[in-house]
């Protein structure tokens, strides 16, 4: 029995194979090349898109953009790894005409072109709109946490810094005492005074840094700081607390393409519905928009503004349930509103009168005498009387509830729409890894490239390479 044998590495060829013959006609690199070639890079704001007449010729930004799009599609994000691919990967050789830029050139191109990448990402959305891949009929909004380029050990809070400051002060005091005692007794052999002074200076440096960080937190009114990545925040994720950015996406329900994305520092999604919906409406250039989001986006004030802005939102209300006692207590739905008297009627038939406004909520309270003698009190409240906190935008919550009851399928469509892009972005584009670039600007750069790669791949899957090529030429 023999093994299959490959060609000898020294084998010559009468008609050498060209690079183009090695790339199949329906390969994704051909779409990347065609797409980048049809862009106006100077309009999109890429550096060196217009060349100078003097000096050494730079790399063409279209070649470096092709390289990054290819890299993000293949889960290769590091500039050093992209440099290596230029030297060994036939697909990249075809894409760049065998150019081999070094990692510094590759990294610098990404660093300098953040806004141009965001503009290119938007341009591809417009291409998808023209190709009718994005209809704008229904958009699902969702957020996901992406780990920042920083360790959780860099996380500090005012309390943590104050504690560290107290420890540093104690240590500095101890070293100063040792030096004082040595000066007084003039004994030099027991301790190494130079080493003590060096340690003291190091502690004083740490103390200065600590005080500067505390002042920084106070000035910016922050409750936390990541020392090496000040833009990032410690956020709750499925894997526990992580130093992250909260990435918001608006995904078109027709083919699950990302219409709009934002990298935010918000630890929760509670304030994101309105800004993301407004930005999506602007990208789609529509007067009206229909959006669906999960209960994390529940915000009565924003529900009301969305209605005014002609945004038809489908978001389940996230209401606190009155279950603080040992057994579940009467929920607020058990109380009936009476508009004539602006009061609520409790399950025992007593009135809860309007008392005051507190942090955007109206408080209604029952009479203490009614509750004291009430046979249902153990099911209603553990306090001396029952209070109801009614949101100032209760009407908007009620209208939202009606909309959701009329279109119960919205939550199923929402789930099916947003899970697809985030799953792909995290696993296939980012390889379940964290951002490589520092700062909010770095995260925005990487996310623009990631979303562009996702949309490109998705469009190719929906249309097929040949049809994409036909639309691009
Ligand atoms: S405890 Fe007070 S509010 Fe509750 S059911 Fe009885 S009377 Fe009504």
XYZ file of C-alpha atoms and ligand atoms in Angstrom:
481
model
C 0.000 0.000 0.000
C 1.335 3.449 -0.946
C 0.517 6.922 0.404
C -0.757 9.706 -1.801
C 2.255 11.814 -2.750
C 2.371 15.606 -3.184
C 4.494 17.463 -5.699
C 8.220 17.882 -4.987
C 8.919 21.390 -3.660
C 11.636 21.830 -6.304
C 9.286 20.909 -9.170
C 9.323 23.605 -11.884
C 6.432 24.522 -14.188
C 6.342 25.422 -17.864
C 3.290 27.691 -17.379
C 3.376 29.090 -13.821
C 0.033 29.347 -12.042
C -1.075 32.949 -11.503
C -2.461 34.140 -8.148
C -5.832 34.764 -9.779
C -6.128 31.110 -10.800
C -5.711 30.113 -7.144
C -8.741 32.179 -6.016
C -12.164 30.667 -6.882
C -14.598 32.894 -8.808
C -17.045 32.944 -5.880
C -14.495 33.678 -3.119
C -15.313 36.378 -0.544
C -12.013 38.214 -1.225
C -13.341 39.126 -4.667
C -16.354 40.815 -3.018
C -14.073 42.664 -0.557
C -11.928 43.929 -3.440
C -14.952 44.942 -5.554
C -16.624 46.684 -2.614
C -13.547 48.688 -1.579
C -12.769 49.623 -5.193
C -16.216 51.207 -5.619
C -15.791 53.432 -2.517
C -14.626 57.040 -2.623
C -12.047 56.872 0.177
C -11.344 60.608 0.144
C -15.070 61.350 0.665
C -15.157 58.847 3.537
C -12.211 60.663 5.137
C -9.379 58.113 4.918
C -5.893 59.464 5.494
C -3.606 59.515 2.454
C -6.629 59.009 0.150
C -5.141 61.882 -1.856
C -1.428 61.478 -2.527
C 1.229 64.185 -2.442
C 3.499 64.862 -5.401
C 6.640 64.668 -3.245
C 8.083 62.147 -0.811
C 7.944 58.358 -0.623
C 4.705 56.844 -1.974
C 2.514 55.635 0.883
C 0.440 52.446 0.950
C -2.917 52.908 -0.766
C -5.612 53.159 1.960
C -7.842 50.921 -0.175
C -5.262 48.093 0.145
C -5.100 48.493 3.931
C -8.913 48.673 4.190
C -9.162 45.436 2.173
C -6.640 43.845 4.533
C -8.645 44.844 7.634
C -11.976 43.716 6.162
C -10.415 40.374 5.274
C -8.829 40.131 8.747
C -12.063 40.834 10.659
C -13.938 38.345 8.453
C -11.300 35.709 9.292
C -11.091 36.502 13.033
C -7.628 38.060 12.572
C -7.572 41.449 14.320
C -3.967 41.855 15.480
C -1.710 43.990 13.261
C 1.221 41.587 13.800
C -0.894 38.645 12.675
C -2.121 40.612 9.647
C 1.519 41.357 8.755
C 2.241 37.615 8.866
C -0.808 36.845 6.696
C 0.499 39.244 4.017
C 3.615 37.104 3.726
C 2.086 33.616 3.705
C -1.609 33.736 2.811
C -2.445 33.369 -0.899
C -5.828 35.085 -0.479
C -4.182 38.166 1.083
C -1.455 38.125 -1.599
C -4.218 38.258 -4.228
C -6.070 40.998 -2.347
C -3.002 43.227 -1.882
C -1.075 42.367 -5.046
C 1.679 40.804 -2.889
C 2.268 43.976 -0.904
C 3.719 43.263 2.551
C 3.164 46.265 4.863
C 4.706 45.933 8.326
C 2.599 45.776 11.497
C 3.332 49.417 12.410
C 1.897 50.653 9.106
C -1.119 48.353 9.512
C -1.753 49.439 13.123
C -1.264 53.130 12.350
C -3.823 52.953 9.536
C -6.431 51.578 11.975
C -5.516 54.101 14.664
C -5.826 57.121 12.376
C -9.035 56.205 10.557
C -11.696 55.691 13.248
C -14.226 58.129 11.771
C -13.544 56.850 8.251
C -14.303 53.247 9.353
C -17.576 54.401 10.947
C -18.462 56.275 7.733
C -17.612 53.191 5.628
C -19.805 51.042 7.889
C -22.695 53.491 7.298
C -21.977 53.504 3.561
C -22.390 49.724 3.477
C -25.743 50.090 5.251
C -26.824 52.455 2.465
C -25.613 49.911 -0.114
C -27.765 47.244 1.613
C -30.682 49.674 1.641
C -30.337 50.217 -2.130
C -30.077 46.431 -2.643
C -33.316 46.093 -0.589
C -31.581 43.909 1.982
C -32.653 46.428 4.641
C -36.335 47.397 4.542
C -36.589 49.422 7.766
C -40.055 47.949 8.544
C -39.043 46.639 11.969
C -35.819 47.157 13.875
C -34.783 45.223 16.987
C -32.564 47.060 19.483
C -30.311 45.223 21.895
C -27.109 45.717 23.845
C -24.242 43.421 24.744
C -21.133 43.908 26.860
C -17.760 43.557 25.125
C -14.680 43.291 27.321
C -12.311 46.272 27.203
C -8.521 46.012 26.899
C -7.973 46.214 30.673
C -7.774 43.940 33.692
C -10.391 44.021 36.465
C -7.458 44.659 38.842
C -7.314 48.229 37.474
C -10.811 48.949 38.814
C -11.046 51.487 41.658
C -13.856 53.298 43.457
C -13.673 56.309 45.824
C -14.042 53.917 48.814
C -11.292 51.615 47.518
C -8.943 54.568 46.917
C -9.630 56.007 50.384
C -8.772 52.619 51.923
C -5.550 52.393 49.875
C -4.680 55.964 50.919
C -5.044 55.053 54.622
C -2.744 52.027 54.167
C -0.175 54.133 52.271
C -0.212 56.806 54.994
C 0.450 54.145 57.649
C 3.346 52.661 55.669
C 4.869 56.093 54.987
C 4.556 56.985 58.667
C 6.329 53.726 59.626
C 9.236 54.376 57.261
C 9.581 58.014 58.450
C 9.636 56.805 62.062
C 12.417 54.329 61.240
C 14.472 57.092 59.592
C 13.847 59.468 62.546
C 14.935 56.830 65.050
C 18.052 56.166 63.065
C 18.885 59.897 62.940
C 18.450 60.146 66.704
C 20.483 57.060 67.653
C 22.975 57.459 64.771
C 23.114 53.688 64.355
C 23.820 52.890 60.749
C 24.540 49.179 60.826
C 20.999 47.916 61.729
C 19.152 49.270 58.659
C 20.004 50.264 55.130
C 18.973 53.940 55.093
C 19.241 54.247 51.291
C 16.903 51.294 50.761
C 14.409 52.770 53.259
C 14.498 56.150 51.491
C 13.990 54.482 48.077
C 10.985 52.537 49.423
C 9.652 55.746 50.987
C 9.879 57.598 47.660
C 8.049 54.747 45.909
C 5.254 54.913 48.504
C 5.026 58.698 48.187
C 4.713 58.311 44.387
C 1.863 55.853 44.883
C 0.250 58.285 47.321
C 0.448 61.136 44.781
C -1.125 58.913 42.100
C -3.832 57.838 44.537
C -4.697 61.462 45.411
C -4.748 62.437 41.714
C -7.134 59.564 40.962
C -9.420 60.581 43.846
C -9.447 64.188 42.578
C -10.169 62.948 39.041
C -13.169 60.922 40.273
C -14.478 63.903 42.241
C -14.060 66.368 39.345
C -15.798 64.090 36.832
C -18.427 63.007 39.372
C -17.601 59.342 38.717
C -18.329 56.403 40.995
C -15.632 54.177 39.474
C -12.427 54.354 37.410
C -10.442 51.800 35.411
C -6.897 53.116 35.857
C -5.415 51.982 32.509
C -8.688 52.314 30.551
C -10.553 55.317 31.997
C -13.281 55.201 29.322
C -14.369 51.645 30.212
C -16.667 50.699 33.094
C -17.045 47.702 35.389
C -20.292 46.116 34.141
C -22.432 43.103 35.017
C -22.181 40.424 32.303
C -23.319 36.809 32.001
C -19.787 35.804 33.122
C -19.839 38.085 36.196
C -18.466 41.606 36.555
C -16.081 42.607 33.761
C -14.377 45.785 32.554
C -16.427 46.416 29.426
C -18.166 48.673 26.955
C -21.890 48.354 26.273
C -22.415 47.948 22.522
C -25.874 48.887 21.261
C -27.122 47.630 17.918
C -30.264 48.248 15.883
C -30.864 45.248 13.627
C -33.239 45.169 10.677
C -35.657 42.237 11.058
C -35.742 41.391 7.324
C -32.255 39.896 6.944
C -30.706 40.572 10.386
C -28.346 43.256 9.099
C -27.004 45.845 11.556
C -28.446 49.253 10.642
C -26.811 51.239 13.419
C -24.411 50.560 16.289
C -23.002 52.591 19.173
C -20.289 51.825 21.706
C -21.459 53.277 25.023
C -20.191 53.549 28.603
C -23.684 52.931 30.029
C -23.744 50.071 32.529
C -27.416 49.301 31.737
C -29.713 49.635 28.693
C -32.308 51.676 30.586
C -31.454 55.014 28.889
C -30.602 53.672 25.425
C -33.954 53.183 23.671
C -34.517 56.766 22.545
C -30.968 57.701 21.383
C -30.492 54.444 19.454
C -33.974 54.623 17.894
C -33.480 58.271 16.848
C -30.062 57.514 15.335
C -31.515 54.501 13.474
C -34.347 56.631 12.111
C -31.766 59.120 10.824
C -29.667 56.373 9.179
C -32.750 54.929 7.483
C -33.937 58.428 6.502
C -37.482 57.531 7.549
C -40.124 59.694 9.232
C -41.477 56.754 11.216
C -39.855 53.722 12.814
C -41.067 50.546 14.491
C -38.690 49.132 17.127
C -38.730 46.184 19.515
C -36.494 45.824 22.576
C -36.403 43.777 25.781
C -37.542 44.853 29.249
C -34.075 46.255 30.029
C -35.042 49.250 27.849
C -38.226 49.951 29.830
C -38.312 53.704 30.449
C -41.658 55.531 30.697
C -40.186 58.941 29.926
C -38.514 57.642 26.751
C -41.683 55.734 25.752
C -43.543 59.066 25.759
C -40.817 60.841 23.702
C -40.696 57.929 21.216
C -44.423 58.403 20.577
C -43.870 62.112 19.882
C -41.003 61.251 17.505
C -43.224 58.785 15.580
C -41.288 55.790 16.888
C -43.640 52.873 17.517
C -41.880 50.965 20.300
C -42.609 47.458 21.604
C -40.885 47.087 24.984
C -42.216 45.070 27.942
C -42.523 47.216 31.059
C -40.001 46.427 33.770
C -42.066 47.159 36.871
C -41.023 46.449 40.447
C -43.236 43.756 42.020
C -44.393 44.418 45.549
C -42.868 41.315 47.124
C -40.733 42.699 49.936
C -42.657 40.811 52.648
C -42.517 37.153 53.663
C -45.344 36.387 51.207
C -46.161 38.143 47.891
C -48.189 41.282 48.578
C -50.961 42.766 46.441
C -49.519 43.978 43.166
C -50.416 47.491 41.997
C -52.665 45.933 39.304
C -55.050 44.957 42.130
C -55.706 48.681 42.706
C -58.171 50.450 40.378
C -57.651 54.032 39.306
C -60.605 56.451 39.585
C -59.941 59.471 37.358
C -62.808 61.558 38.794
C -61.098 61.755 42.189
C -57.518 61.054 41.046
C -57.284 58.205 43.560
C -56.952 54.415 43.638
C -59.479 51.942 45.102
C -57.818 49.066 47.029
C -59.040 45.399 47.170
C -60.828 46.275 50.439
C -62.705 49.128 48.728
C -60.780 51.940 50.467
C -59.348 54.983 48.692
C -55.633 55.734 48.277
C -55.264 59.515 47.868
C -52.579 61.318 45.855
C -49.831 62.645 48.168
C -46.718 63.931 46.354
C -44.293 63.605 43.440
C -41.011 61.851 44.160
C -38.244 61.271 41.567
C -40.644 61.081 38.598
C -43.287 59.062 40.494
C -46.608 60.072 42.054
C -47.214 58.610 45.508
C -50.722 57.541 46.584
C -51.382 56.463 50.186
C -54.231 54.750 52.060
C -55.567 56.085 55.407
C -53.753 54.534 58.378
C -57.080 53.973 60.142
C -58.425 52.023 57.109
C -55.390 49.739 56.945
C -55.239 49.147 60.723
C -58.665 47.535 60.775
C -58.371 45.841 57.366
C -58.765 42.001 57.243
C -56.536 41.926 54.112
C -53.624 43.885 55.628
C -51.295 40.866 55.878
C -51.664 40.429 52.080
C -51.235 44.135 51.339
C -48.468 45.789 53.370
C -46.120 45.348 56.305
C -46.080 49.108 56.941
C -48.697 50.971 58.920
C -50.496 51.813 55.661
C -50.209 50.986 51.954
C -48.429 53.274 49.467
C -48.521 53.094 45.655
C -45.749 54.577 43.505
C -47.211 55.475 40.131
C -44.845 56.436 37.356
C -45.261 59.974 36.014
C -45.488 58.471 32.510
C -48.017 55.818 33.446
C -50.095 56.642 30.342
C -47.158 55.808 28.098
C -46.705 52.475 29.956
C -50.417 51.718 29.476
C -50.285 52.456 25.726
C -47.168 50.282 25.450
C -49.033 47.444 27.177
C -51.909 47.753 24.674
C -49.475 47.670 21.727
C -47.784 44.531 23.087
C -51.117 42.791 23.614
C -52.121 43.584 20.021
C -48.790 42.291 18.582
C -47.624 39.447 20.901
C -45.332 38.094 18.156
C -43.056 41.156 18.472
C -40.987 39.711 21.325
C -40.396 36.455 19.427
C -39.287 38.400 16.321
C -37.072 40.631 18.489
C -35.309 37.639 20.035
C -34.761 35.913 16.689
C -33.461 39.149 15.127
C -30.901 40.391 17.641
C -29.418 37.119 18.806
C -28.048 36.348 15.364
C -25.733 39.386 14.948
C -24.434 39.413 18.518
C -23.727 35.667 18.389
C -21.815 36.135 15.143
C -20.021 39.292 16.233
C -18.825 37.739 19.479
C -17.921 34.298 18.218
C -17.014 34.646 14.554
C -15.608 38.171 14.364
C -14.159 38.776 17.854
C -13.430 35.094 18.590
C -14.917 35.577 22.085
C -11.993 37.902 22.761
C -11.855 41.422 24.127
C -11.173 44.687 22.296
C -7.498 45.021 21.313
C -7.462 48.837 21.138
C -7.560 51.146 24.148
C -10.115 53.819 24.897
C -13.636 54.480 23.665
C -12.239 55.595 20.282
C -10.360 52.278 19.942
C -13.482 50.279 20.820
C -15.511 52.298 18.287
C -12.905 51.617 15.580
C -12.955 47.885 16.214
C -16.744 47.713 16.435
C -17.149 49.627 13.152
C -14.840 47.092 11.461
C -16.613 44.196 13.200
C -20.106 45.373 12.155
C -18.896 46.034 8.619
C -17.437 42.507 8.394
C -20.642 41.010 9.834
C -22.881 42.911 7.388
C -20.617 42.021 4.442
C -20.705 38.331 5.346
C -24.463 38.411 5.920
C -25.128 40.184 2.600
C -22.977 37.593 0.783
C -24.928 34.767 2.453
C -28.277 36.294 1.501
C -27.497 37.423 -2.049
C -24.656 35.102 -3.028
C -21.241 36.264 -4.229
C -22.149 36.531 -7.921
C -25.151 38.784 -7.282
C -23.104 40.933 -4.855
C -20.412 41.332 -7.506
C -23.016 42.275 -10.109
C -24.387 44.988 -7.786
C -20.912 46.356 -7.053
C -19.628 46.759 -10.624
S -54.309 47.263 53.916
Fe -55.157 49.256 53.447
S -54.788 49.516 51.280
Fe -54.498 47.373 51.727
S -56.406 46.416 51.265
Fe -56.466 46.912 53.421
S -57.334 48.951 53.542
Fe -56.806 48.583 51.424
